[in-house]
Amino acid sequence: MFSISIGKGLQNTIKNKVSSFFGHVLITNFQNNNSESSLDPILITEDLEKVFELNDINHVQSVAYKTGLVTSNTTFEGVIFKGINSDFNYDIFSDYVLAGEIPVITDSLTNQVAISSFLSQRIDLGIGDKFKTSFFNSKSNIPNERNFEVIGIYESGLSDFDNLYFFGDIKHIQKMNKWNSNEVGNFEIFINDFEKIESITIELYNDTPSNLDAISISEKFPEIFNWIKLFDMNIILIIVIMILVAGGNMITALIVTILEKSQLIGVLRVLGAQVKSVRLIFLTNGIYLISIGLAFGNF
């Protein structure tokens, strides 16, 4: 039970951490699938918002991504700026905030951002510090530079994401990409039941316009989810080994008991005890010993 609890608990923790970054299902343009940056915008329409009214959907947030370079006097780091909107799911991500807060997005543009503890240490940034980030555009050789102020530091424990992402106002990306305020890079959808992720993804794919794709996080990050599937095999392997070891120990204990009590068996047979009765005595004794072992092993 202890092994199963650890394995399942670790699986759920990793799933929750990945979904806190990207939701469970991503709605994106096909052109954006192979890029870390949001290239083509999605127009927010009433028809699209109606698609997101499924009962199994818990929350929908609009975001955009753009790759950049954070520089300091001594070093630089490649980063991905995640532009968040006022519909950002603050509740689910608040568990990973170490200091400060995630910036609150309003109608006014803000330069406040939340960075990871990794980036904080690498660039030597703390709450209240300011830094410059250069963003590159494929249509222009001149980088877009933005100045940001750190108001929050987070740590999810997933280094692949912590090493790259920082969070700020989506309006920066909209301005750099020359998008309108009703255009975003992606929709990230949170669902109530992870077990339904595949069926919900298919349903969203069928209901959204033909230029949009619906991708589950298990499809976007197959290396992570294939890895945690191995936990199930490890759990099965542990249980099989435990059964074999326990079975061997029980058989050995019964044989030793019978050999030790061979004289008693002879006496019982001379007194007229049947073979079934003698066998029942040793089976009862074996069950008693097994019960004690199970009690000590599980409690």
C-alpha atoms as one frame of an Amber mdcrd trajectory, in Angstrom:
protein
   0.000   0.000   0.000   2.850   2.350   0.834   4.513   1.758  -2.573   1.235
   2.273  -4.447   0.508   5.490  -2.533   3.945   6.939  -3.302   3.769   6.016
  -6.995   0.250   7.359  -7.545   0.932  10.446  -5.452   4.036  11.308  -7.487
   2.122  10.804 -10.741  -0.655  13.158  -9.628   1.816  15.770  -8.374   3.661
  15.896 -11.702   0.384  16.047 -13.659  -0.838  18.916 -11.480   2.399  20.859
 -11.873   2.440  20.541 -15.663  -1.238  21.512 -15.902  -0.672  24.530 -13.645
   1.670  25.905 -16.325  -0.348  25.072 -19.440  -3.811  23.876 -18.427  -4.958
  20.415 -19.504  -5.852  21.205 -23.120  -4.315  23.868 -25.371  -6.182  25.603
 -28.193  -3.691  27.040 -30.656  -3.150  27.891 -34.293  -1.577  25.084 -36.292
   1.271  27.462 -37.190   2.141  27.828 -33.497   2.438  24.096 -32.734   6.142
  23.796 -33.521   7.220  27.122 -32.066   7.898  28.283 -28.526   6.579  31.713
 -29.514   3.023  32.603 -30.454   3.287  33.481 -34.146  -0.282  33.811 -35.402
  -3.045  35.185 -33.176  -6.407  33.661 -32.322  -9.329  36.054 -32.499 -11.593
  35.902 -29.446 -15.156  35.497 -30.728 -18.518  34.714 -29.149 -18.698  31.409
 -31.037 -15.330  30.364 -29.633 -16.338  31.327 -26.100 -19.471  29.169 -26.420
 -17.253  26.175 -27.249 -15.592  26.600 -23.851 -18.894  26.242 -21.965 -18.622
  22.448 -21.656 -19.600  21.097 -18.235 -16.246  19.340 -17.847 -14.311  22.593
 -18.303 -13.323  24.307 -15.061 -11.445  27.372 -16.323 -10.142  28.951 -19.549
  -7.278  31.432 -19.722  -5.921  33.363 -22.716  -2.143  33.632 -23.027   0.683
  34.290 -25.481   4.351  33.304 -25.544   7.486  35.004 -26.824  11.130  33.944
 -26.592  13.707  36.435 -25.429  17.045  37.071 -23.789  17.500  38.442 -20.274
  20.817  40.212 -19.778  22.730  41.497 -16.775  26.180  42.952 -16.218  27.734
  39.496 -15.893  25.577  36.965 -17.741  22.514  36.349 -19.912  19.730  33.762
 -20.018  17.395  32.565 -22.746  13.802  32.814 -21.514  10.194  32.439 -22.602
   7.894  35.276 -21.614   4.385  34.036 -20.857   1.919  36.831 -21.367  -1.090
  36.359 -19.098  -4.455  38.091 -19.139  -6.964  39.072 -16.472  -8.463  35.564
 -16.766  -5.258  33.895 -15.529  -5.870  31.025 -13.089  -4.173  32.602 -10.066
  -5.556  30.068  -7.586  -3.893  27.018  -9.103  -0.492  28.695  -9.536  -0.378
  30.431  -6.158   0.919  27.237  -4.500   4.271  27.722  -6.245   4.849  31.368
  -5.312   7.801  31.681  -2.919   7.804  35.458  -2.500   5.658  38.345  -3.667
   2.849  37.590  -6.094   1.896  36.945  -9.697   1.148  40.303 -11.390  -2.518
  41.256 -11.527  -3.503  42.166 -15.082  -5.866  45.097 -15.656  -6.766  47.321
 -18.616  -3.559  49.308 -18.079  -0.218  47.938 -19.257   2.057  46.855 -16.398
   5.770  46.075 -16.386   5.478  43.880 -13.296   6.498  40.231 -13.726   7.019
  37.040 -11.736  10.224  35.099 -12.363  11.440  31.679 -11.243  13.846  31.170
  -8.362  16.312  29.768 -10.927  16.290  32.989 -12.949  16.411  35.009  -9.743
  19.640  33.279  -8.727  21.208  33.246 -12.207  20.659  36.941 -12.894  20.829
  37.990  -9.218  17.341  39.482  -9.106  15.047  39.981  -6.128  11.672  41.528
  -5.368  11.638  45.139  -6.582  14.611  44.732  -8.951  14.342  45.731 -12.605
  15.831  44.020 -15.645  15.865  44.290 -19.416  14.735  41.623 -21.869  15.352
  41.586 -25.620  12.735  39.940 -27.834  13.417  39.008 -31.435  11.034  39.191
 -34.366  11.460  37.077 -37.495  10.209  40.004 -39.599  12.780  42.449 -38.246
  16.464  42.306 -37.313  15.977  44.937 -34.628  15.142  43.426 -31.213  12.281
  44.710 -29.091  13.536  45.653 -25.639  11.324  45.718 -22.577  12.078  46.739
 -19.003  10.400  44.692 -16.282  10.093  44.885 -12.503  10.138  41.727 -10.376
   7.191  41.506  -7.960   7.065  37.720  -7.530   9.314  34.666  -7.422   7.975
  31.152  -8.007   9.316  27.591  -7.951   7.328  24.619  -9.247  10.076  22.021
  -8.908   9.947  21.213 -12.648  13.322  22.531 -13.793  12.465  22.253 -17.508
   9.845  24.963 -16.995  11.340  26.925 -14.092  14.536  27.496 -16.094  12.646
  29.184 -18.935   9.322  30.809 -18.087   8.473  34.114 -16.472   5.023  35.716
 -16.292   3.824  39.179 -17.215   1.238  41.255 -19.037   0.068  39.808 -22.377
  -0.262  43.348 -23.742   3.527  43.483 -24.187   3.353  40.606 -26.677   0.275
  42.078 -28.358   2.147  45.353 -28.901   5.327  43.668 -30.160   3.367  41.429
 -32.540   1.020  44.276 -33.547  -2.071  42.353 -32.456  -5.373  43.794 -31.336
  -6.558  43.521 -27.746  -8.973  40.711 -28.707  -6.202  38.592 -30.242  -4.217
  36.078 -28.179  -1.697  33.317 -28.808  -3.320  30.347 -27.058  -6.196  29.287
 -24.886  -5.293  27.044 -21.957  -8.193  24.973 -20.673  -8.452  23.422 -17.211
 -10.782  20.439 -16.791 -12.360  18.814 -13.753 -11.328  15.201 -14.398  -7.901
  14.346 -15.828  -9.172  10.898 -16.849 -11.420  12.592 -19.430  -8.611  14.616
 -21.017  -8.498  12.652 -24.279 -12.261  12.713 -24.909 -12.490  16.436 -24.052
  -9.560  17.204 -26.363 -11.290  15.408 -29.240 -14.562  17.212 -28.527 -12.844
  20.609 -28.485 -10.975  19.791 -31.688 -14.250  18.958 -33.431 -16.039  22.070
 -32.141 -13.353  24.693 -32.830 -12.750  26.318 -36.260 -10.673  24.386 -38.799
  -7.643  26.666 -38.418  -7.316  25.810 -34.715  -5.851  22.736 -33.086  -6.628
  21.187 -29.702  -3.714  19.462 -27.960  -3.697  17.757 -24.576  -0.678  18.269
 -22.344   0.067  14.545 -22.615   0.464  15.083 -26.388   2.492  18.276 -25.993
   4.861  16.750 -23.439   4.953  13.010 -24.302   8.369  12.538 -22.698   7.012
  13.567 -19.278   3.808  11.543 -19.430   5.484   8.447 -20.917   7.972   8.648
 -18.058   5.329   8.795 -15.320   3.493   5.874 -16.964   6.550   3.798 -16.076
   5.612   4.326 -12.428   2.693   1.917 -12.949   5.104  -0.760 -14.160   7.360
  -0.125 -11.173   4.394  -0.485  -8.812   3.366  -3.790 -10.431   6.962  -5.044
 -10.281   7.256  -4.153  -6.586   3.976  -5.917  -5.780   5.017  -9.069  -7.705
   8.377  -9.176  -5.900   6.660  -8.668  -2.538   4.206 -11.503  -3.266   7.018
 -13.862  -4.310   9.134 -13.016  -1.258   6.161 -13.220   1.113   5.005 -16.501
  -0.455   8.471 -18.005  -0.122   8.712 -16.900   3.491   5.293 -18.347   4.334
   6.086 -21.696   2.724   9.444 -21.834   4.510   7.815 -20.983   7.844   5.215
 -23.754   7.432   7.848 -26.344   6.473  10.006 -25.423   9.469   6.974 -25.594
  11.763   6.018 -29.044  10.446   9.574 -30.360  10.819   9.781 -29.022  14.363
   6.447 -30.616  15.268   7.030 -33.974  13.554   7.022 -35.760  16.940   3.719
 -34.058  17.825   2.252 -35.185  14.492   3.245 -38.784  15.289   1.613 -38.617
  18.718  -1.598 -37.164  17.267  -1.752 -39.885  14.622  -1.231 -42.625  17.262
  -4.054 -41.102  19.309  -6.315 -41.450  16.268  -6.261 -37.939  14.766  -7.132
 -37.884  11.086  -4.806 -36.354   8.455  -7.363 -33.599   7.767  -7.434 -32.620
  11.429  -3.630 -32.447  11.643  -3.494 -30.409   8.429  -6.121 -28.011   9.819
  -4.008 -27.419  12.935  -1.008 -26.330  10.885  -3.097 -24.254   8.464  -4.668
 -22.417  11.398  -1.224 -21.795  12.869   0.035 -20.583   9.474  -2.868 -18.153
   9.088  -2.174 -16.832  12.584   1.503 -16.189  11.724   0.593 -14.576   8.380
  -1.927 -12.276  10.084   0.700 -11.096  12.563   3.145 -10.459   9.694   0.569
  -8.495   7.695  -0.369  -6.444  10.742   3.246  -5.484  11.481   4.010  -4.876
   7.798   1.123  -2.514   7.084   0.563  -0.629  10.343
